[in-house]
Amino acid sequence: MIIRTSLTGPFPRSEALVGATRDFDRGRTNAEALEELYDRTEREVVQLEERLGLDPVTGGFLRWADLFRPFAETWAGFTVGPVTRWFETNTFYRQPILHAPPERTAGAIAARLPKPAFELGAKKAHVLLPGPYTFAGMLDNRSGETEEALVHRLGRLLAEEVKELRSLGYTTFQFQEPLLVVHPPKGAKAESVVAAYKSLAQALDHATSIVWTYFGDAAPAWPTLWRLPVSVLGFDLAETQLDSLPKSPERRGIGLGCIDPRTTLVEDPSEVVRIARAAVERFRPPLLWLGPGGPLDLLPWEPATRKLHLLPAARQLLAQSNGGGR
Amino acid sequence: MSRPVFPTQEIGSLAKPRWQIMGQRGEPLDERAKDEFVRWNTELHFVGDGDPKRESFLSGHSAKVGAATVRDWGALFALRFFEEPGLDRVYDGEARRIEMYEYPIRQMRGFQFQGHVRSFDNKYYLKAAGTGEVRLESPYHVEEFDFVKAHAKAEPKLPVTGPYTLADWSYNEYYLGRQKGWKGRKERRNAQKEFVVEIARKAIRPTLAALIAKGCKVIQVDEPAAGTHPDEADLVAEGFNAATEGLDAEFSMHICFSDYRSLFPALLEAKRCRQWAWEFANRDTPDRDGYEILKMFKEYGDTRDIGLGVLDVHRDDVESPEVVADRIRRAAKILGDPSRIWVNPDCGLRTRSLSIAHQKLKNMVAGAKLARADQLGREAAA
């Protein structure tokens, strides 16, 4: 069994970057100085990820205002809408408004991926994208398309995106799907999710693909999740009880969200290892992925950094009992 | 106390005037700040013409005047800002407070600030973790209330951030850490309940008791986080009950921009809450659909007063007195009892310019008068 560890969402901005972005909005610093600090901070995140042995690395996605903004700002059919609550958190996103069937703009997303991660080699870089179901469900759909059709269409567009990024050398793609567990799809909607991921699977072409869920219990959504043709299914251990997930004869990569970004309390590595061992026994996964259970940018920089040290500690303990697998 | 039907009240903070911000920093006022000071002082008379500090302030000597005096003027300005249109219940527009989270937390022990979390775009808030047992350093808002009480012409209504919101906007490290084993949903909920109740009992209740001892009779508990986790509505009520246990004052609970349906019926267990002051105008339509949610109170047999939001604090369009009156009439019809209605803005007007906020308040009072005249006319005819 291979064990991998990585960030599974955006990393918080450093206090210096918080200050600089505020200053920029107030006209107290210029765009060049802010860009320079973004670059430097992204490199710091990559260095932290490397130091902790995380593989692949993300660069933190610090410039992304929210999960959807790069798409809402660059794809045709969208405008950027009102500030809207991001699930049950005290953070917000600007809800994309879809006025017409969306069309992607070639090169737009690639240009917004963190450069320092790419510079290490695209194979080492971890691409975080919105999943089609969450994307469709969190926008204000005024396009006239049904949600099912939209999920399918976004799946095809994200597949084109993946193809383009594959051609640049990226090999690890994670789709953020909190909505899959917060409002599990049923019937035709569930079928549209499966169809969307089938489109993505074709484009992924043996790349590592991860669906990461959080903010909800994965158990009710598990029948749909298990049908998704992806390498790894990730769920949030703060929300999901492992023994509530049905066993399956099929082997599949499992992702354990073992850092809770809703508290500064640092998790106990031995507890994580205990749950990971139970997961291994239950699913016999060829690949075990450990990462934060939800976006770490729900924490400030310092406690997020502190909590991230859990991953190498847990991996080391697990590897010892797994014959050194990595 | 006997009141006319549809009395009016403020609900929260006002935008701080430029002259107050510059003056508190000890900076000489620029022309814009001077003009703003003179314009509002002409209208509201919050600093006497004979006050020597006034001339000094306008002549560029803010530092000499001192931050404490400028803050007092800010509080007086806000009081008069509410009183001049004729509101029945007023406060100081939270002129002395920076915001509603950091200040109360800094009055407590058992918390450590962790850094900034992004709210959205380039907006952030400072967030603390509860890292030890909650304890109160000393009751807060007391001096602020003393000043308001000494200077208010209308009845003061003090706002205080509620225990659930303080807990929800903090990280729960200490109480979660006391839960055994892996911290799943059950453990998180148990820890959150303990955190909310401890903040309520150890910090907010003593503060409220101190305020009541000073003569504070009307207290609004602000719980903007109440709608964040609908399955924790019972904790909002439990925190409210713990904070107000054994205390004698007229308590209300302010909630805004939430899916209110998800809070029923658990929230109704807030026993000593005498008024629900909620936002409605923001979700209203020309058919007055924004007030339909009031039917839920009827459904659950809850007959407490309603602080009726009739001004949308997120729009510059100033509601006409007729629209305000129409909203009040609609609410009165749904509730079936006009005597339960207090008229107020949806939330604090700090999001609007002072000019627009003032005009909105004037129209609110005028609208309440219109609705009152209708109501009295109907009662006389009956």
PDB file of N, CA and C in Angstrom, chain A residues 55-110:
ATOM      1  N   ASP A  55       3.629  15.218  -0.680  1.00  0.00           N
ATOM      2  CA  ASP A  55       3.877  14.884  -2.080  1.00  0.00           C
ATOM      3  C   ASP A  55       2.556  14.473  -2.695  1.00  0.00           C
ATOM      4  N   PRO A  56       1.985  15.196  -3.592  1.00  0.00           N
ATOM      5  CA  PRO A  56       2.489  16.370  -4.283  1.00  0.00           C
ATOM      6  C   PRO A  56       2.356  17.657  -3.447  1.00  0.00           C
ATOM      7  N   VAL A  57       2.816  18.779  -4.065  1.00  0.00           N
ATOM      8  CA  VAL A  57       2.742  20.066  -3.373  1.00  0.00           C
ATOM      9  C   VAL A  57       1.785  21.007  -4.123  1.00  0.00           C
ATOM     10  N   THR A  58       1.235  21.958  -3.377  1.00  0.00           N
ATOM     11  CA  THR A  58       0.202  22.818  -3.976  1.00  0.00           C
ATOM     12  C   THR A  58       0.641  24.275  -4.189  1.00  0.00           C
ATOM     13  N   GLY A  59       1.482  24.775  -3.303  1.00  0.00           N
ATOM     14  CA  GLY A  59       1.802  26.214  -3.336  1.00  0.00           C
ATOM     15  C   GLY A  59       0.740  27.041  -2.624  1.00  0.00           C
ATOM     16  N   GLY A  60      -0.291  26.369  -2.129  1.00  0.00           N
ATOM     17  CA  GLY A  60      -1.249  27.023  -1.236  1.00  0.00           C
ATOM     18  C   GLY A  60      -2.450  27.690  -1.892  1.00  0.00           C
ATOM     19  N   PHE A  61      -2.403  27.891  -3.205  1.00  0.00           N
ATOM     20  CA  PHE A  61      -3.526  28.551  -3.897  1.00  0.00           C
ATOM     21  C   PHE A  61      -3.929  29.850  -3.192  1.00  0.00           C
ATOM     22  N   LEU A  62      -2.904  30.621  -2.820  1.00  0.00           N
ATOM     23  CA  LEU A  62      -3.132  31.823  -2.011  1.00  0.00           C
ATOM     24  C   LEU A  62      -3.837  32.933  -2.772  1.00  0.00           C
ATOM     25  N   ARG A  63      -3.655  32.950  -4.100  1.00  0.00           N
ATOM     26  CA  ARG A  63      -4.234  34.059  -4.883  1.00  0.00           C
ATOM     27  C   ARG A  63      -5.704  33.816  -5.207  1.00  0.00           C
ATOM     28  N   TRP A  64      -6.140  32.571  -5.088  1.00  0.00           N
ATOM     29  CA  TRP A  64      -7.532  32.280  -5.447  1.00  0.00           C
ATOM     30  C   TRP A  64      -8.458  32.890  -4.389  1.00  0.00           C
ATOM     31  N   ALA A  65      -9.295  33.802  -4.820  1.00  0.00           N
ATOM     32  CA  ALA A  65     -10.202  34.459  -3.870  1.00  0.00           C
ATOM     33  C   ALA A  65     -11.199  33.449  -3.305  1.00  0.00           C
ATOM     34  N   ASP A  66     -11.599  32.504  -4.101  1.00  0.00           N
ATOM     35  CA  ASP A  66     -12.388  31.368  -3.631  1.00  0.00           C
ATOM     36  C   ASP A  66     -12.286  30.275  -4.678  1.00  0.00           C
ATOM     37  N   LEU A  67     -12.897  29.152  -4.398  1.00  0.00           N
ATOM     38  CA  LEU A  67     -12.752  27.974  -5.257  1.00  0.00           C
ATOM     39  C   LEU A  67     -13.220  28.217  -6.698  1.00  0.00           C
ATOM     40  N   PHE A  68     -14.182  29.118  -6.861  1.00  0.00           N
ATOM     41  CA  PHE A  68     -14.795  29.293  -8.180  1.00  0.00           C
ATOM     42  C   PHE A  68     -14.334  30.550  -8.918  1.00  0.00           C
ATOM     43  N   ARG A  69     -13.693  31.468  -8.204  1.00  0.00           N
ATOM     44  CA  ARG A  69     -13.454  32.800  -8.786  1.00  0.00           C
ATOM     45  C   ARG A  69     -12.664  32.754 -10.107  1.00  0.00           C
ATOM     46  N   PRO A  70     -11.580  31.955 -10.180  1.00  0.00           N
ATOM     47  CA  PRO A  70     -10.850  31.949 -11.460  1.00  0.00           C
ATOM     48  C   PRO A  70     -11.747  31.537 -12.631  1.00  0.00           C
ATOM     49  N   PHE A  71     -12.694  30.674 -12.368  1.00  0.00           N
ATOM     50  CA  PHE A  71     -13.617  30.238 -13.425  1.00  0.00           C
ATOM     51  C   PHE A  71     -14.642  31.331 -13.715  1.00  0.00           C
ATOM     52  N   ALA A  72     -15.211  31.871 -12.649  1.00  0.00           N
ATOM     53  CA  ALA A  72     -16.249  32.906 -12.827  1.00  0.00           C
ATOM     54  C   ALA A  72     -15.682  34.146 -13.512  1.00  0.00           C
ATOM     55  N   GLU A  73     -14.391  34.381 -13.316  1.00  0.00           N
ATOM     56  CA  GLU A  73     -13.779  35.574 -13.915  1.00  0.00           C
ATOM     57  C   GLU A  73     -13.293  35.348 -15.339  1.00  0.00           C
ATOM     58  N   THR A  74     -13.084  34.089 -15.702  1.00  0.00           N
ATOM     59  CA  THR A  74     -12.460  33.870 -17.031  1.00  0.00           C
ATOM     60  C   THR A  74     -13.322  33.069 -17.997  1.00  0.00           C
ATOM     61  N   TRP A  75     -14.239  32.261 -17.533  1.00  0.00           N
ATOM     62  CA  TRP A  75     -15.061  31.474 -18.453  1.00  0.00           C
ATOM     63  C   TRP A  75     -16.252  32.311 -18.919  1.00  0.00           C
ATOM     64  N   ALA A  76     -16.634  32.104 -20.150  1.00  0.00           N
ATOM     65  CA  ALA A  76     -17.787  32.835 -20.692  1.00  0.00           C
ATOM     66  C   ALA A  76     -19.082  32.326 -20.053  1.00  0.00           C
ATOM     67  N   GLY A  77     -20.029  33.218 -19.887  1.00  0.00           N
ATOM     68  CA  GLY A  77     -21.336  32.854 -19.326  1.00  0.00           C
ATOM     69  C   GLY A  77     -21.498  33.265 -17.880  1.00  0.00           C
ATOM     70  N   PHE A  78     -20.366  33.599 -17.225  1.00  0.00           N
ATOM     71  CA  PHE A  78     -20.406  33.918 -15.795  1.00  0.00           C
ATOM     72  C   PHE A  78     -20.251  35.408 -15.512  1.00  0.00           C
ATOM     73  N   THR A  79     -20.844  35.843 -14.412  1.00  0.00           N
ATOM     74  CA  THR A  79     -20.397  37.071 -13.743  1.00  0.00           C
ATOM     75  C   THR A  79     -20.158  36.701 -12.280  1.00  0.00           C
ATOM     76  N   VAL A  80     -19.423  37.555 -11.601  1.00  0.00           N
ATOM     77  CA  VAL A  80     -19.138  37.300 -10.183  1.00  0.00           C
ATOM     78  C   VAL A  80     -20.252  37.945  -9.362  1.00  0.00           C
ATOM     79  N   GLY A  81     -20.895  37.149  -8.527  1.00  0.00           N
ATOM     80  CA  GLY A  81     -22.093  37.613  -7.823  1.00  0.00           C
ATOM     81  C   GLY A  81     -21.846  38.032  -6.377  1.00  0.00           C
ATOM     82  N   PRO A  82     -22.887  37.972  -5.560  1.00  0.00           N
ATOM     83  CA  PRO A  82     -22.809  38.520  -4.200  1.00  0.00           C
ATOM     84  C   PRO A  82     -22.014  37.638  -3.233  1.00  0.00           C
ATOM     85  N   VAL A  83     -21.593  38.261  -2.149  1.00  0.00           N
ATOM     86  CA  VAL A  83     -20.908  37.535  -1.082  1.00  0.00           C
ATOM     87  C   VAL A  83     -21.912  36.573  -0.442  1.00  0.00           C
ATOM     88  N   THR A  84     -21.516  35.318  -0.362  1.00  0.00           N
ATOM     89  CA  THR A  84     -22.450  34.268   0.057  1.00  0.00           C
ATOM     90  C   THR A  84     -21.738  33.347   1.054  1.00  0.00           C
ATOM     91  N   ARG A  85     -22.465  32.888   2.037  1.00  0.00           N
ATOM     92  CA  ARG A  85     -21.825  32.055   3.078  1.00  0.00           C
ATOM     93  C   ARG A  85     -21.285  30.759   2.486  1.00  0.00           C
ATOM     94  N   TRP A  86     -20.084  30.392   2.911  1.00  0.00           N
ATOM     95  CA  TRP A  86     -19.429  29.160   2.449  1.00  0.00           C
ATOM     96  C   TRP A  86     -19.774  28.045   3.438  1.00  0.00           C
ATOM     97  N   PHE A  87     -20.795  27.302   3.112  1.00  0.00           N
ATOM     98  CA  PHE A  87     -21.307  26.229   3.952  1.00  0.00           C
ATOM     99  C   PHE A  87     -21.508  26.733   5.396  1.00  0.00           C
ATOM    100  N   GLU A  88     -21.311  25.869   6.368  1.00  0.00           N
ATOM    101  CA  GLU A  88     -21.565  26.288   7.756  1.00  0.00           C
ATOM    102  C   GLU A  88     -20.282  26.848   8.368  1.00  0.00           C
ATOM    103  N   THR A  89     -19.732  27.866   7.724  1.00  0.00           N
ATOM    104  CA  THR A  89     -18.529  28.493   8.270  1.00  0.00           C
ATOM    105  C   THR A  89     -18.775  29.998   8.342  1.00  0.00           C
ATOM    106  N   ASN A  90     -17.885  30.683   9.024  1.00  0.00           N
ATOM    107  CA  ASN A  90     -17.976  32.139   9.054  1.00  0.00           C
ATOM    108  C   ASN A  90     -17.072  32.728   7.974  1.00  0.00           C
ATOM    109  N   THR A  91     -16.992  32.066   6.847  1.00  0.00           N
ATOM    110  CA  THR A  91     -16.270  32.582   5.682  1.00  0.00           C
ATOM    111  C   THR A  91     -17.242  32.579   4.498  1.00  0.00           C
ATOM    112  N   PHE A  92     -16.859  33.312   3.461  1.00  0.00           N
ATOM    113  CA  PHE A  92     -17.811  33.576   2.377  1.00  0.00           C
ATOM    114  C   PHE A  92     -17.119  33.446   1.019  1.00  0.00           C
ATOM    115  N   TYR A  93     -17.915  33.266  -0.028  1.00  0.00           N
ATOM    116  CA  TYR A  93     -17.391  33.298  -1.389  1.00  0.00           C
ATOM    117  C   TYR A  93     -18.322  34.186  -2.206  1.00  0.00           C
ATOM    118  N   ARG A  94     -17.820  34.615  -3.337  1.00  0.00           N
ATOM    119  CA  ARG A  94     -18.708  35.384  -4.218  1.00  0.00           C
ATOM    120  C   ARG A  94     -19.375  34.389  -5.158  1.00  0.00           C
ATOM    121  N   GLN A  95     -20.676  34.311  -5.042  1.00  0.00           N
ATOM    122  CA  GLN A  95     -21.406  33.294  -5.790  1.00  0.00           C
ATOM    123  C   GLN A  95     -21.347  33.591  -7.285  1.00  0.00           C
ATOM    124  N   PRO A  96     -20.830  32.653  -8.087  1.00  0.00           N
ATOM    125  CA  PRO A  96     -20.848  32.898  -9.532  1.00  0.00           C
ATOM    126  C   PRO A  96     -22.295  32.911 -10.034  1.00  0.00           C
ATOM    127  N   ILE A  97     -22.569  33.822 -10.945  1.00  0.00           N
ATOM    128  CA  ILE A  97     -23.887  33.835 -11.576  1.00  0.00           C
ATOM    129  C   ILE A  97     -23.698  33.363 -13.011  1.00  0.00           C
ATOM    130  N   LEU A  98     -24.440  32.338 -13.363  1.00  0.00           N
ATOM    131  CA  LEU A  98     -24.315  31.774 -14.703  1.00  0.00           C
ATOM    132  C   LEU A  98     -25.508  32.251 -15.536  1.00  0.00           C
ATOM    133  N   HIS A  99     -25.207  33.042 -16.560  1.00  0.00           N
ATOM    134  CA  HIS A  99     -26.278  33.646 -17.358  1.00  0.00           C
ATOM    135  C   HIS A  99     -26.578  32.847 -18.622  1.00  0.00           C
ATOM    136  N   ALA A 100     -25.628  32.045 -19.043  1.00  0.00           N
ATOM    137  CA  ALA A 100     -25.774  31.270 -20.281  1.00  0.00           C
ATOM    138  C   ALA A 100     -24.914  30.028 -20.136  1.00  0.00           C
ATOM    139  N   PRO A 101     -25.142  29.002 -20.948  1.00  0.00           N
ATOM    140  CA  PRO A 101     -24.277  27.821 -20.831  1.00  0.00           C
ATOM    141  C   PRO A 101     -22.800  28.235 -20.858  1.00  0.00           C
ATOM    142  N   PRO A 102     -22.023  27.746 -19.890  1.00  0.00           N
ATOM    143  CA  PRO A 102     -20.642  28.227 -19.770  1.00  0.00           C
ATOM    144  C   PRO A 102     -19.727  27.712 -20.875  1.00  0.00           C
ATOM    145  N   GLU A 103     -18.709  28.500 -21.162  1.00  0.00           N
ATOM    146  CA  GLU A 103     -17.671  28.071 -22.118  1.00  0.00           C
ATOM    147  C   GLU A 103     -16.326  28.382 -21.496  1.00  0.00           C
ATOM    148  N   ARG A 104     -15.411  27.421 -21.597  1.00  0.00           N
ATOM    149  CA  ARG A 104     -14.114  27.663 -20.965  1.00  0.00           C
ATOM    150  C   ARG A 104     -13.225  28.520 -21.856  1.00  0.00           C
ATOM    151  N   THR A 105     -12.286  29.167 -21.227  1.00  0.00           N
ATOM    152  CA  THR A 105     -11.314  29.975 -21.941  1.00  0.00           C
ATOM    153  C   THR A 105      -9.976  29.255 -21.842  1.00  0.00           C
ATOM    154  N   ALA A 106      -9.465  28.832 -22.978  1.00  0.00           N
ATOM    155  CA  ALA A 106      -8.221  28.044 -22.976  1.00  0.00           C
ATOM    156  C   ALA A 106      -7.101  28.826 -22.282  1.00  0.00           C
ATOM    157  N   GLY A 107      -6.374  28.140 -21.442  1.00  0.00           N
ATOM    158  CA  GLY A 107      -5.193  28.728 -20.811  1.00  0.00           C
ATOM    159  C   GLY A 107      -5.461  29.544 -19.569  1.00  0.00           C
ATOM    160  N   ALA A 108      -6.717  29.863 -19.320  1.00  0.00           N
ATOM    161  CA  ALA A 108      -7.018  30.794 -18.227  1.00  0.00           C
ATOM    162  C   ALA A 108      -6.739  30.190 -16.851  1.00  0.00           C
ATOM    163  N   ILE A 109      -7.116  28.957 -16.656  1.00  0.00           N
ATOM    164  CA  ILE A 109      -6.911  28.348 -15.335  1.00  0.00           C
ATOM    165  C   ILE A 109      -5.439  27.989 -15.145  1.00  0.00           C
ATOM    166  N   ALA A 110      -4.832  27.472 -16.192  1.00  0.00           N
ATOM    167  CA  ALA A 110      -3.399  27.121 -16.091  1.00  0.00           C
ATOM    168  C   ALA A 110      -2.591  28.331 -15.641  1.00  0.00           C
TER     169      ALA A 110
END
